[in-house]
Short mmCIF file of C-alpha atoms in Angstrom, two decimals:
data_model
loop_
_atom_site.label_atom_id
_atom_site.label_comp_id
_atom_site.label_asym_id
_atom_site.label_seq_id
_atom_site.Cartn_x
_atom_site.Cartn_y
_atom_site.Cartn_z
CA MET G 1 30.27 -8.29 5.64
CA SER G 2 30.38 -11.70 7.10
CA ARG G 3 27.81 -14.25 7.10
CA CYS G 4 25.13 -14.28 9.33
CA ALA G 5 26.46 -16.34 12.59
CA PRO G 6 24.54 -18.92 14.43
CA VAL G 7 21.50 -18.64 16.41
CA ARG G 8 21.36 -18.29 20.22
CA ARG G 9 19.03 -17.25 22.65
CA ARG G 10 18.52 -14.80 25.28
CA ALA G 11 16.32 -15.53 28.57
CA THR G 12 16.12 -12.18 29.95
CA ALA G 13 12.40 -10.17 28.42
CA VAL G 14 10.99 -6.71 28.93
CA SER G 15 7.87 -6.38 30.03
CA LEU G 16 5.76 -3.96 27.46
CA ALA G 17 3.06 -2.77 30.28
CA VAL G 18 1.09 -4.97 33.12
CA GLY G 19 -1.64 -6.82 32.23
CA VAL G 20 -1.23 -5.60 28.50
CA LEU G 21 -1.27 -8.84 26.25
CA LEU G 22 -1.21 -8.22 22.18
CA PRO G 23 -2.57 -10.17 19.95
CA LEU G 24 -0.44 -12.22 17.23
CA GLY G 25 0.38 -10.87 14.03
CA ALA G 26 -2.97 -10.93 11.31
CA ALA G 27 -3.02 -13.01 7.82
CA VAL G 28 -0.85 -11.65 5.16
CA PRO G 29 -2.80 -9.43 2.51
CA ALA G 30 -2.32 -9.99 -1.38
CA GLY G 31 0.73 -7.22 -1.47
CA ALA G 32 0.93 -3.91 -0.85
CA THR G 33 -0.63 -1.62 -2.71
CA THR G 34 -0.07 1.77 -1.28
CA VAL G 35 2.98 3.87 -0.16
CA VAL G 36 2.69 6.45 2.00
CA TYR G 37 5.11 9.32 2.41
CA ARG G 38 5.56 13.36 3.23
CA ASP G 39 6.55 15.59 0.35
CA GLY G 40 7.58 18.68 1.19
CA ASN G 41 5.30 19.79 4.07
CA ASP G 42 2.46 17.41 3.64
CA VAL G 43 1.19 13.73 3.24
CA HIS G 44 1.31 12.02 -0.11
CA LEU G 45 -0.49 8.44 -1.56
CA ALA G 46 0.98 6.66 -4.42
CA SER G 47 0.83 3.21 -5.88
CA PRO G 48 4.32 1.22 -5.45
CA ASP G 49 4.66 1.55 -9.81
CA GLY G 50 3.63 5.34 -9.35
CA THR G 51 0.77 5.14 -11.56
CA LEU G 52 -1.98 6.36 -9.26
CA ARG G 53 -1.44 9.39 -6.74
CA ARG G 54 -3.25 11.73 -4.16
CA GLN G 55 -2.27 14.27 -1.87
CA VAL G 56 -3.91 13.66 1.44
CA THR G 57 -3.02 16.82 3.33
CA THR G 58 -3.06 20.82 1.92
CA ASP G 59 -2.39 22.87 4.79
CA GLY G 60 0.95 21.74 5.94
CA SER G 61 3.51 24.71 6.41
CA ALA G 62 6.85 25.42 7.14
CA SER G 63 6.21 25.83 11.19
CA ALA G 64 3.57 23.01 11.20
CA TYR G 65 4.47 20.81 8.81
CA TYR G 66 3.09 16.99 8.45
CA THR G 67 5.54 14.27 9.21
CA LEU G 68 6.12 10.19 10.09
CA PRO G 69 3.07 9.13 7.94
CA SER G 70 1.17 6.11 7.79
CA ALA G 71 -1.92 4.48 7.10
CA ASP G 72 -3.76 1.46 8.01
CA ASP G 73 -5.46 -1.25 5.83
CA ALA G 74 -8.21 0.52 5.20
CA GLY G 75 -6.52 3.86 4.14
CA ASN G 76 -7.19 5.64 7.09
CA VAL G 77 -3.81 8.03 7.52
CA VAL G 78 -2.46 8.81 10.37
CA ALA G 79 0.75 11.49 10.65
CA ILE G 80 2.25 14.01 13.02
CA GLN G 81 1.94 17.63 12.75
CA GLY G 82 3.42 20.29 13.96
CA SER G 83 7.08 20.78 16.02
CA GLY G 84 8.19 20.66 19.76
CA THR G 85 5.93 19.71 22.56
CA SER G 86 2.74 20.77 20.60
CA ARG G 87 2.96 18.28 18.21
CA MET G 88 -0.41 16.52 16.97
CA ILE G 89 -1.47 13.10 16.13
CA VAL G 90 -3.70 13.76 13.37
CA ARG G 91 -5.77 11.13 11.76
CA PHE G 92 -7.40 11.74 8.34
CA PRO G 93 -10.50 8.83 8.09
CA VAL G 94 -10.64 7.40 4.43
CA ASP G 95 -14.19 8.65 4.15
CA GLY G 96 -13.35 12.10 4.01
CA SER G 97 -15.06 13.31 7.15
CA THR G 98 -13.67 15.67 10.04
CA PRO G 99 -9.91 14.61 11.05
CA GLN G 100 -9.13 13.71 14.77
CA ARG G 101 -6.67 15.50 16.63
CA ASN G 102 -4.48 14.30 19.43
CA VAL G 103 -2.02 16.10 21.70
CA MET G 104 1.70 14.57 21.95
CA PRO G 105 3.77 13.42 23.48
CA TRP G 106 1.79 12.60 26.46
CA ARG G 107 4.14 12.80 29.35
CA ILE G 108 5.49 16.25 30.36
CA GLY G 109 8.95 16.30 32.76
CA SER G 110 10.18 19.43 33.97
CA GLY G 111 12.70 19.42 31.23
CA VAL G 112 12.09 19.76 27.34
CA ASN G 113 10.30 16.81 25.84
CA ALA G 114 10.96 16.51 22.26
CA GLY G 115 9.27 14.10 19.64
CA PRO G 116 7.69 12.31 18.45
CA THR G 117 10.91 10.99 16.80
CA TRP G 118 8.83 8.21 15.20
CA SER G 119 5.15 6.98 14.46
CA ARG G 120 3.67 3.85 12.76
CA VAL G 121 -0.25 2.96 13.15
CA SER G 122 -0.98 -0.65 13.11
CA PRO G 123 -2.58 -2.60 10.15
CA SER G 124 -5.74 -2.70 12.00
CA GLY G 125 -5.93 1.30 12.69
CA THR G 126 -6.70 0.63 16.11
CA SER G 127 -3.41 1.65 17.74
CA LEU G 128 -0.25 3.95 16.95
CA ALA G 129 2.87 3.39 18.36
CA TYR G 130 5.06 6.41 18.58
CA GLY G 131 8.39 7.50 20.16
CA TYR G 132 9.64 10.72 22.07
CA LEU G 133 12.52 11.69 24.20
CA TYR G 134 11.40 12.23 27.70
CA ASN G 135 13.25 14.42 30.55
CA ARG G 136 12.71 13.84 33.73
CA ASP G 137 14.33 16.58 35.15
CA ILE G 138 17.20 19.22 34.02
CA PHE G 139 20.04 16.78 35.66
CA SER G 140 18.72 13.83 33.75
CA ALA G 141 19.35 12.64 30.01
CA LEU G 142 16.90 12.69 27.69
CA THR G 143 15.32 8.84 27.46
CA PRO G 144 13.71 7.30 24.42
CA THR G 145 10.59 6.12 25.23
CA LEU G 146 7.73 4.21 23.06
CA ALA G 147 4.21 4.84 23.70
CA VAL G 148 1.12 3.62 22.27
CA VAL G 149 -1.97 4.90 21.96
CA ASP G 150 -5.95 4.70 20.28
CA PRO G 151 -5.42 7.14 17.44
CA ARG G 152 -9.27 7.15 17.08
CA ALA G 153 -9.70 8.87 20.39
CA PRO G 154 -8.77 12.83 20.55
CA GLY G 155 -7.07 12.96 24.64
CA ASN G 156 -5.61 9.33 24.60
CA PRO G 157 -2.09 10.09 24.78
CA THR G 158 -3.17 11.50 28.23
CA SER G 159 -3.62 7.79 29.09
CA PRO G 160 -1.52 5.47 26.52
CA THR G 161 -2.04 1.60 26.42
CA VAL G 162 1.88 1.48 26.73
CA ASN G 163 4.71 3.77 27.82
CA ILE G 164 8.13 1.97 28.23
CA ALA G 165 11.59 3.75 28.16
CA GLY G 166 14.34 2.63 26.48
CA TRP G 167 12.77 1.43 22.76
CA THR G 168 12.73 3.33 19.49
CA GLU G 169 11.92 3.29 16.02
CA GLY G 170 8.82 0.81 16.39
CA SER G 171 7.01 -0.80 13.83
CA TRP G 172 4.11 -3.33 13.16
CA PHE G 173 4.27 -7.14 12.70
CA GLY G 174 0.37 -7.59 12.37
CA SER G 175 -0.70 -6.75 15.98
CA ARG G 176 2.63 -6.96 17.66
CA LEU G 177 5.22 -4.71 18.10
CA LEU G 178 8.85 -4.45 16.76
CA ALA G 179 11.73 -2.17 18.44
CA THR G 180 14.91 -1.63 18.91
CA ASN G 181 17.00 -0.14 22.17
CA GLY G 182 19.48 1.37 19.82
CA THR G 183 21.81 -1.79 19.26
CA GLN G 184 19.62 -5.20 18.76
CA LEU G 185 16.06 -5.49 17.70
CA HIS G 186 13.49 -7.20 19.80
CA VAL G 187 9.91 -8.94 19.22
CA GLU G 188 6.73 -8.29 21.07
CA VAL G 189 5.48 -11.67 22.31
CA ASN G 190 2.54 -12.10 24.83
CA GLY G 191 2.77 -8.52 25.98
CA THR G 192 7.18 -8.59 26.76
CA PHE G 193 9.60 -7.55 24.28
CA GLN G 194 11.96 -10.76 23.49
CA PRO G 195 15.45 -10.20 22.50
CA TRP G 196 15.89 -11.19 18.84
CA LEU G 197 18.61 -9.99 16.15
CA VAL G 198 21.49 -8.05 16.51
CA ALA G 199 24.51 -7.45 14.33
CA GLY G 200 28.17 -8.14 15.26
CA GLY G 201 30.45 -5.34 15.02
CA GLN G 202 27.35 -2.62 14.49
CA SER G 203 24.11 -1.94 15.71
CA ILE G 204 20.12 -2.21 14.23
CA THR G 205 18.72 0.86 14.58
CA GLY G 206 15.58 -0.05 12.91
CA GLY G 207 13.40 -2.86 11.47
CA ASP G 208 10.63 -3.88 9.54
CA LEU G 209 9.29 -7.39 9.32
CA SER G 210 6.90 -9.00 7.03
CA ARG G 211 3.63 -9.92 8.26
CA ASP G 212 4.12 -14.27 7.77
CA GLY G 213 7.29 -13.34 9.43
CA ARG G 214 9.55 -14.64 6.70
CA ARG G 215 11.57 -11.70 5.96
CA VAL G 216 13.12 -8.57 7.90
CA LEU G 217 14.36 -5.36 6.53
CA VAL G 218 16.88 -3.26 8.98
CA ARG G 219 19.04 -0.62 9.15
CA PHE G 220 22.19 -0.85 10.73
CA GLY G 221 23.95 1.98 12.27
CA SER G 222 25.86 3.05 8.95
CA GLY G 223 22.74 3.52 7.23
CA VAL G 224 22.95 0.51 5.23
CA LEU G 225 19.66 -1.29 5.10
CA GLU G 226 19.71 -5.20 5.10
CA LEU G 227 16.67 -7.27 3.88
CA THR G 228 17.11 -11.00 5.69
CA THR G 229 15.58 -14.46 4.75
CA LEU G 230 14.26 -16.01 7.84
CA ASP G 231 14.33 -20.08 8.25
CA GLY G 232 10.51 -19.79 8.36
CA ARG G 233 9.73 -19.77 12.22
CA GLN G 234 7.69 -17.30 13.76
CA PRO G 235 10.06 -14.51 15.80
CA PRO G 236 11.92 -14.48 17.82
CA ALA G 237 12.15 -18.33 17.29
CA GLY G 238 13.24 -17.55 13.56
CA GLY G 239 16.81 -16.84 12.20
CA PRO G 240 18.35 -15.73 9.50
CA VAL G 241 19.41 -17.94 6.25
CA THR G 242 20.10 -15.39 3.70
CA ALA G 243 20.45 -11.91 3.26
CA CYS G 244 21.49 -8.77 0.84
CA GLN G 245 21.74 -5.12 1.24
CA ILE G 246 20.41 -1.55 -0.06
CA GLN G 247 23.36 1.18 0.12
CA PRO G 248 21.06 4.18 0.20
CA ASN G 249 22.22 7.42 -1.16
CA GLY G 250 22.90 9.43 1.98
CA ASN G 251 20.17 10.73 4.25
CA ASP G 252 16.03 11.49 4.27
CA ALA G 253 16.08 14.62 3.34
CA PHE G 254 13.61 15.11 6.68
CA SER G 255 15.79 13.28 9.42
CA GLY G 256 19.46 12.60 9.74
CA LEU G 257 19.17 8.54 8.43
CA PRO G 258 17.98 6.84 5.81
CA ARG G 259 14.09 5.78 6.06
CA MET G 260 12.89 2.44 5.31
CA ALA G 261 9.97 0.30 4.94
CA LEU G 262 8.85 -3.55 4.17
CA SER G 263 5.44 -4.52 2.49
CA ALA G 264 3.50 -6.98 3.97
CA ASP G 265 4.04 -9.57 1.87
CA GLY G 266 7.92 -8.90 2.36
CA ARG G 267 8.38 -8.38 -1.37
CA ARG G 268 8.78 -4.68 -1.85
CA VAL G 269 11.16 -2.13 -0.05
CA ALA G 270 10.88 1.32 -0.09
CA TRP G 271 13.60 3.64 1.41
CA SER G 272 13.98 7.24 1.37
CA ASP G 273 17.63 9.36 0.74
CA ALA G 274 18.92 12.67 -0.35
CA SER G 275 17.60 11.77 -3.61
CA GLY G 276 14.04 10.80 -2.72
CA VAL G 277 11.52 8.29 -1.94
CA HIS G 278 12.24 4.44 -3.99
CA VAL G 279 10.25 1.61 -4.09
CA ALA G 280 11.40 -1.65 -5.60
CA THR G 281 10.89 -5.70 -5.60
CA VAL G 282 12.85 -8.09 -4.31
CA GLU G 283 12.38 -11.39 -5.70
CA ARG G 284 14.84 -13.38 -3.75
CA THR G 285 17.89 -12.89 -1.43
CA ASP G 286 20.99 -14.06 -2.03
CA THR G 287 23.92 -14.62 -0.36
CA PRO G 288 25.42 -11.98 2.46
CA GLU G 289 27.67 -10.35 0.19
CA THR G 290 25.29 -9.40 -2.29
CA PRO G 291 23.87 -5.93 -3.05
CA CYS G 292 19.41 -7.15 -3.51
CA ARG G 293 18.45 -7.36 -6.72
CA LEU G 294 15.85 -5.02 -7.34
CA THR G 295 13.10 -5.16 -10.18
CA ASP G 296 10.58 -2.82 -11.16
CA ARG G 297 12.24 0.11 -9.39
CA VAL G 298 10.64 3.68 -9.23
CA ARG G 299 11.33 6.91 -7.73
CA LEU G 300 8.17 8.21 -6.89
CA SER G 301 9.59 11.63 -5.41
CA ALA G 302 12.70 13.24 -5.72
CA THR G 303 11.88 15.71 -2.95
CA GLY G 304 10.02 13.36 -0.56
CA GLY G 305 10.79 11.08 2.41
CA MET G 306 9.60 9.04 5.55
CA PRO G 307 8.04 6.18 2.90
CA SER G 308 5.57 3.65 4.76
CA PHE G 309 3.05 0.93 3.30
CA SER G 310 -0.56 0.60 3.59
CA GLU G 311 -2.36 -2.67 2.34
CA TYR G 312 -4.91 0.08 1.15
CA THR G 313 -6.02 0.26 -2.33
CA LEU G 314 -6.17 3.63 -4.29
CA PRO G 315 -9.15 3.55 -6.32
CA THR G 316 -8.59 4.38 -10.16
CA PRO G 317 -9.81 8.24 -11.06
CA GLY G 318 -11.70 8.20 -14.14
CA PRO G 319 -10.36 11.39 -16.62
CA GLY G 320 -11.96 14.22 -16.34
CA PRO G 321 -13.30 16.52 -19.26
CA GLY G 322 -10.30 17.02 -21.41
CA ASP G 323 -7.94 15.48 -19.37
CA PRO G 324 -7.38 12.44 -20.91
CA ASP G 325 -4.22 11.32 -19.03
CA PRO G 326 -4.77 13.13 -15.27
CA ASP G 327 -2.32 11.01 -13.44
CA PRO G 328 1.18 12.40 -13.11
CA ASP G 329 3.73 10.05 -14.74
CA PRO G 330 6.35 8.14 -12.13
CA GLU G 331 9.65 8.37 -12.50
CA THR G 332 12.08 5.37 -13.64
CA ASP G 333 14.63 5.51 -10.66
CA PRO G 334 18.29 6.14 -11.90
CA GLY G 335 21.26 5.03 -10.59
CA PRO G 336 23.19 4.36 -9.04
CA GLY G 337 20.90 4.05 -5.82
CA PRO G 338 20.97 1.08 -3.83
CA GLY G 339 24.71 -1.71 -4.46
CA PRO G 340 27.76 -0.32 -5.09
CA GLY G 341 27.80 2.64 -7.38
CA PRO G 342 30.46 5.76 -7.80
CA GLU G 343 28.40 8.10 -5.03
CA PRO G 344 29.17 7.39 -1.60
CA GLY G 345 26.40 6.74 0.90
CA PRO G 346 26.34 7.08 4.17
CA GLY G 347 28.66 4.45 5.40
CA PRO G 348 30.80 1.91 4.12
CA GLY G 349 28.53 -1.17 4.09
CA THR G 350 30.50 -3.15 5.88
CA GLY G 351 28.07 -4.90 8.46
CA THR G 352 28.21 -8.33 9.56
CA GLY G 353 24.46 -9.61 9.31
CA THR G 354 22.07 -10.02 11.64
CA GLU G 355 22.14 -12.86 13.96
CA LYS G 356 20.54 -14.02 17.22
CA PRO G 357 22.14 -12.51 19.74
CA GLY G 358 24.04 -13.84 22.49
CA GLY G 359 25.04 -11.32 24.94
CA THR G 360 22.94 -10.00 27.78
CA THR G 361 22.61 -5.99 26.59
CA GLY G 362 19.08 -4.70 28.32
CA PRO G 363 17.11 -1.82 26.72
CA GLY G 364 19.43 1.29 26.78
CA THR G 365 17.75 4.64 28.77
CA ASP G 366 20.36 7.05 27.12
CA GLY G 367 19.07 8.74 24.09
CA GLY G 368 20.88 9.25 20.34
CA THR G 369 17.60 9.19 18.13
CA THR G 370 17.08 12.29 16.04
CA PRO G 371 13.49 13.74 16.38
CA ASP G 372 12.44 13.62 12.75
CA GLY G 373 11.59 16.69 11.07
CA GLY G 374 12.79 18.66 14.02
CA THR G 375 16.60 19.00 13.75
CA THR G 376 16.86 19.65 9.66
CA PRO G 377 15.00 22.30 7.42
CA ASP G 378 11.83 21.48 6.03
CA GLY G 379 10.25 21.10 2.73
CA GLY G 380 14.13 21.15 2.43
CA LYS G 381 15.77 20.25 -1.40
CA GLY G 382 15.82 16.80 -1.42
CA GLY G 383 15.57 15.95 -4.45
CA ASP G 384 19.27 15.93 -7.10
CA GLY G 385 17.92 18.57 -9.01
CA LYS G 386 18.01 17.11 -12.33
CA THR G 387 14.61 16.66 -13.12
CA PRO G 388 13.85 17.78 -16.66
CA GLN G 389 10.93 20.05 -15.83
CA ASP G 390 8.20 20.92 -18.54
CA GLY G 391 8.01 24.27 -20.17
CA GLY G 392 10.44 26.62 -21.58
CA ALA G 393 11.06 28.71 -24.58
CA ALA G 394 13.01 25.87 -26.56
CA ALA G 395 11.28 23.89 -29.73
CA THR G 396 9.01 21.11 -29.77
CA ALA G 397 10.78 17.91 -29.33
CA ARG G 398 9.94 14.97 -32.29
CA LEU G 399 8.97 11.55 -31.37
CA THR G 400 9.49 9.25 -34.44
CA LEU G 401 8.79 5.26 -34.66
CA SER G 402 9.83 3.74 -38.48
CA ARG G 403 7.78 0.52 -37.95
CA THR G 404 5.31 -0.37 -35.21
CA PRO G 405 7.11 -2.89 -33.15
CA THR G 406 5.80 -6.24 -32.43
CA LEU G 407 5.64 -6.86 -28.70
CA ARG G 408 5.54 -10.64 -27.38
CA ALA G 409 3.99 -11.30 -24.18
CA SER G 410 7.08 -13.86 -23.12
CA THR G 411 9.57 -11.33 -24.37
CA LEU G 412 7.89 -8.56 -22.31
CA ARG G 413 9.08 -10.61 -18.88
CA ARG G 414 12.69 -10.61 -19.79
CA GLY G 415 12.29 -7.07 -21.31
CA GLN G 416 12.01 -6.16 -25.00
CA ARG G 417 14.08 -3.50 -26.43
CA ILE G 418 11.96 -0.90 -28.33
CA ALA G 419 14.17 2.42 -30.91
CA VAL G 420 12.30 5.17 -31.05
CA GLY G 421 13.68 8.35 -32.98
CA THR G 422 14.25 11.51 -30.74
CA SER G 423 14.46 14.95 -31.83
CA THR G 424 16.53 15.93 -28.64
CA ALA G 425 17.99 14.96 -25.60
CA GLY G 426 16.21 14.29 -22.47
CA THR G 427 14.12 11.05 -20.83
CA LEU G 428 12.64 8.54 -23.12
CA THR G 429 9.89 6.45 -21.41
CA VAL G 430 7.95 4.01 -23.14
CA GLU G 431 4.80 2.28 -21.44
CA LEU G 432 2.13 -0.58 -22.06
CA LEU G 433 -1.34 0.52 -21.23
CA ARG G 434 -4.52 -1.25 -20.85
CA GLY G 435 -6.98 2.07 -20.12
CA LYS G 436 -5.24 3.41 -17.12
CA THR G 437 -3.40 0.48 -15.95
CA ILE G 438 0.32 0.30 -16.84
CA LEU G 439 1.29 -3.37 -18.04
CA GLY G 440 4.80 -2.77 -18.87
CA ARG G 441 7.36 0.51 -18.58
CA GLY G 442 10.91 1.31 -19.92
CA SER G 443 13.25 4.10 -19.58
CA ALA G 444 16.07 5.06 -21.43
CA LYS G 445 18.34 8.74 -21.78
CA ALA G 446 17.44 9.73 -24.92
CA LYS G 447 19.99 11.64 -27.23
CA ALA G 448 19.49 13.33 -31.17
CA GLY G 449 19.04 10.06 -33.31
CA THR G 450 17.63 6.96 -32.47
CA THR G 451 17.14 6.00 -28.50
CA ARG G 452 16.51 2.37 -27.67
CA ALA G 453 14.56 1.33 -24.42
CA THR G 454 13.89 -1.65 -22.77
CA LEU G 455 10.17 -2.37 -21.99
CA ARG G 456 9.77 -4.90 -19.57
CA LEU G 457 6.27 -6.02 -17.64
CA THR G 458 5.48 -4.36 -14.82
CA ALA G 459 3.85 -5.90 -11.44
CA ALA G 460 0.63 -5.17 -12.46
CA GLY G 461 1.38 -6.60 -15.80
CA ARG G 462 2.76 -10.35 -14.43
CA LYS G 463 -0.57 -10.04 -12.52
CA ALA G 464 -2.90 -9.86 -15.48
CA ARG G 465 -5.04 -12.54 -16.32
CA ALA G 466 -3.45 -12.22 -20.27
CA VAL G 467 -1.47 -10.02 -22.00
CA ALA G 468 -1.16 -11.97 -25.23
CA GLY G 469 -3.70 -11.67 -27.80
CA ARG G 470 -5.03 -8.24 -26.07
CA ARG G 471 -5.14 -5.05 -28.18
CA LEU G 472 -3.00 -2.38 -25.79
CA VAL G 473 -1.77 1.21 -26.12
CA LEU G 474 2.06 1.76 -26.44
CA ARG G 475 2.86 5.47 -25.22
CA ILE G 476 6.01 6.79 -25.37
CA THR G 477 6.69 10.00 -23.59
CA LEU G 478 10.18 12.75 -24.02
CA ARG G 479 10.43 15.04 -21.37
CA PRO G 480 13.45 17.26 -22.83
CA THR G 481 16.36 18.82 -21.11
CA SER G 482 14.27 22.17 -22.44
CA GLY G 483 11.19 22.92 -24.03
CA LYS G 484 7.36 20.55 -23.87
CA VAL G 485 6.75 17.25 -23.12
CA THR G 486 6.08 14.93 -26.36
CA THR G 487 4.23 11.91 -26.16
CA LEU G 488 3.34 9.52 -29.22
CA ARG G 489 0.97 6.87 -28.59
CA ARG G 490 0.14 3.77 -30.98
CA THR G 491 -2.36 1.10 -30.69
CA ILE G 492 -0.79 -2.46 -30.66
CA ARG G 493 -1.53 -6.16 -29.85
CA VAL G 494 0.95 -8.53 -28.06
CA ARG G 495 1.83 -11.84 -29.55
#
């Protein structure tokens, strides 16, 4: 991939709607705290480290599945349910009150309208941007169309705030829109789309921008994702400085392309591919030739897809009777995933980087966007089929510690190796807990004998006011290739 080209401006702009002025982006919250995603036919929420989870819907089915979910900063979830022209916008209030349902798409031609092809609720929760393919008549091509409605008001799709052809894969930059015409990335400024980024040699098919305008995550036509650091100026004035790439492992289980999301603070990335939903932290970007350096990487679900971020904080549940540890354990993300690896991704990953456009290409009017959830089997396989399953007839696996390890806070930041005796092969996970909060985590492929896993502080551990001097719980879990899960706990004081 070549380095970023010099910034160039374009003079043209496309009006969103007459008299519509969308306000500037909001202030950046402290950091993304919830990932919203589809798993099977329903909507789920999870903390980025996977320690907290909640299933939002339970009525999804093969013919009435939920797709393209997102949530506002208050935790109200919006998703699409159904198929064909009968798809509904469904809003689930965070207080648990009755969901609100809106029919979509609103505009019906003499042909068949397909969609929504994508959707995203704004951080404020007052607007939902979505796309559909409009068929004017039987002689015209399907036209990708962007619409904006209020998801709180049933019936609003019949009179949207915005309805404009030629735009797809939109997202929110605070209260402003980011969208692509299938080739270039544009950003909304005072009610018009201004041309912004272009990738020489290939198309940009989607983008997500941090709320401070300092980082943008884009998807190339090849399926490669690129996280680009900007020069600090507000888009569309801001230009690329450095970039790094993420290579998904194929396509999302529910659509014909990888899905992606960037947190409000620009530090976390989420993406979905053939091996499920992944979340990771990118502390910094490097030169355009390098893969992104990912930390705190977790696979939230092997069968999930379509992730997005919300600044909503999932409440910590208290343990129920006889259930001291009710939350499912997250799975530490396996390789190869992003970056070079033996498993091929969706494309060669030889993009030319993002730059300010110098051409005069305007919004396209021909289709080509695959409607999500509409052309692939729903509730599909998604996962890699290798996740160990609990239960079975095998003997109970055993865990042993020859001695309680001495943990040091300074070492945990870099990673401290823990030696554990294991009686059988499987997956070993070590965690450092303060109550229900996971302050440290590590994992390794276990074998019969001694297995060593590297324990590192999680994002929660790095944010903790003090780890040193506290009495914490070291939880060690073995998921054998066959047999029951075994857990060992030790109370330990970190030095």
